[in-house]
Amino acid sequence: MIENTDSRGNFLTVENGKICLKSKDSKSAQVWKITAIEENWVDFQGVPPDGTEGKPIAADMGNYTLFYGDGAMEDFRLENATDDTFRVAFKHCGMGMYWQIITGRLVITNILTYAAKWKLTKCSQ
């Protein structure tokens, strides 16, 4: 699972095709498979409970949000924030963009100072 470390206990999940934060309930949060593409570049693939192939996290630059499905921007760069946390970034029109949380919503911004920090949490069996 992918946990937000700025507000501990919030996990990335999918609701109505949108990527959002699920608060305090890790059992209902989406499980993600992370695939390395090249050095520090990854994609996040959903792992549905029924074992079917999930969809990737993709960037919707028209709305500056993330969604669950195939899109043009599915490859993200992990930037080390501390020993066990990272920021998620990508390039759009030559600018560095970051996953950020504003008033409880997950959005995309080009301001590094507000970039959210994340950590990977193992799923309990």
Coordinates of C-alpha atoms in Angstrom, one line a residue:
M1 CA 0.0 0.0 0.0
I2 CA 1.1 3.6 -0.4
E3 CA 0.7 5.7 2.7
N4 CA 0.9 9.5 3.0
T5 CA 3.4 10.3 5.7
D6 CA 2.3 14.0 6.1
S7 CA -1.0 12.7 7.5
R8 CA -0.2 9.2 8.7
G9 CA -2.9 6.6 8.2
N10 CA -4.1 7.9 4.8
F11 CA -3.6 5.4 2.0
L12 CA -4.0 5.8 -1.8
T13 CA -7.0 4.0 -3.0
V14 CA -9.6 4.2 -5.9
E15 CA -13.1 5.5 -5.7
N16 CA -15.2 6.0 -8.8
G17 CA -12.2 5.8 -11.1
K18 CA -10.3 8.5 -9.2
I19 CA -7.2 8.2 -7.1
C20 CA -7.9 9.5 -3.6
L21 CA -6.9 9.1 0.1
K22 CA -8.6 6.5 2.3
S23 CA -8.3 7.6 5.9
K24 CA -7.4 5.2 8.7
D25 CA -8.7 2.0 7.2
S26 CA -5.8 0.1 5.6
K27 CA -8.0 -2.9 5.0
S28 CA -10.1 -1.1 2.4
A29 CA -7.2 0.7 0.7
Q30 CA -6.1 -0.3 -2.8
V31 CA -3.1 -2.5 -3.1
W32 CA -0.5 -1.4 -5.7
K33 CA 2.2 -3.3 -7.6
I34 CA 5.2 -1.0 -8.4
T35 CA 7.2 -1.8 -11.5
A36 CA 10.6 -0.3 -12.1
I37 CA 10.9 1.2 -15.6
E38 CA 14.4 2.6 -15.4
E39 CA 16.5 4.2 -12.6
N40 CA 14.1 5.9 -10.1
W41 CA 11.2 5.7 -12.6
V42 CA 8.2 3.4 -11.8
D43 CA 4.6 2.8 -12.6
F44 CA 1.9 1.9 -10.1
Q45 CA -0.5 -0.9 -11.1
G46 CA -3.6 -1.6 -9.1
V47 CA -4.1 -5.1 -7.7
P48 CA -7.8 -5.9 -7.5
P49 CA -9.0 -8.4 -4.8
D50 CA -10.4 -10.8 -7.5
G51 CA -6.9 -11.3 -9.0
T52 CA -7.6 -9.7 -12.4
E53 CA -5.1 -7.3 -13.9
G54 CA -5.6 -3.8 -12.5
K55 CA -5.2 -0.4 -14.1
P56 CA -2.3 2.0 -13.6
I57 CA -2.3 5.4 -11.8
A58 CA -2.3 8.1 -14.5
A59 CA -2.1 11.9 -14.5
D60 CA -5.0 14.0 -15.8
M61 CA -3.3 17.3 -16.6
G62 CA -6.5 18.9 -17.6
N63 CA -7.7 18.7 -14.0
Y64 CA -4.4 18.3 -12.2
T65 CA -5.5 15.1 -10.6
L66 CA -4.7 11.4 -10.7
F67 CA -7.0 8.7 -12.1
Y68 CA -7.2 5.0 -12.3
G69 CA -6.9 3.9 -15.9
D70 CA -4.7 4.1 -19.0
G71 CA -3.4 7.5 -19.7
A72 CA -0.6 9.4 -21.4
M73 CA 1.3 9.9 -18.2
E74 CA 1.7 6.7 -16.2
D75 CA 5.5 6.8 -15.4
F76 CA 6.6 8.6 -12.2
R77 CA 9.9 9.3 -10.7
L78 CA 10.6 8.6 -7.0
E79 CA 12.6 11.2 -5.2
N80 CA 14.1 10.3 -1.9
A81 CA 12.8 12.6 0.9
T82 CA 14.2 10.7 3.9
D83 CA 15.4 7.2 4.5
D84 CA 12.0 5.5 4.2
T85 CA 9.9 8.2 2.4
F86 CA 9.8 9.5 -1.1
R87 CA 8.1 12.2 -3.2
V88 CA 6.5 11.3 -6.5
A89 CA 7.3 13.5 -9.5
F90 CA 7.1 13.6 -13.3
K91 CA 7.7 16.0 -16.1
H92 CA 5.0 17.9 -18.0
C93 CA 5.7 20.6 -20.6
G94 CA 9.3 20.8 -19.2
M95 CA 8.2 21.4 -15.6
G96 CA 8.6 19.1 -12.6
M97 CA 5.2 18.1 -11.2
Y98 CA 4.5 16.5 -7.9
W99 CA 1.8 14.6 -6.1
Q100 CA 0.4 16.9 -3.4
I101 CA -2.4 17.0 -0.8
I102 CA -4.5 20.2 -0.5
T103 CA -7.4 20.2 1.9
G104 CA -7.5 16.5 2.0
R105 CA -7.5 16.1 -1.8
L106 CA -4.7 14.5 -3.8
V107 CA -3.7 16.8 -6.7
I108 CA -0.7 17.6 -8.9
T109 CA 1.4 20.7 -8.5
N110 CA 4.7 22.1 -9.7
I111 CA 5.6 23.5 -6.3
L112 CA 8.2 21.2 -4.7
T113 CA 7.8 22.8 -1.2
Y114 CA 4.3 21.4 -0.9
A115 CA 5.1 18.0 -2.4
A116 CA 3.6 15.2 -0.3
K117 CA 5.8 12.5 1.2
W118 CA 4.9 8.8 0.8
K119 CA 6.0 5.5 2.1
L120 CA 5.4 1.9 1.1
T121 CA 3.5 -0.2 3.6
K122 CA 3.4 -4.0 3.3
C123 CA 0.0 -5.6 3.2
S124 CA -0.9 -7.8 6.1
Q125 CA -1.9 -11.3 5.0

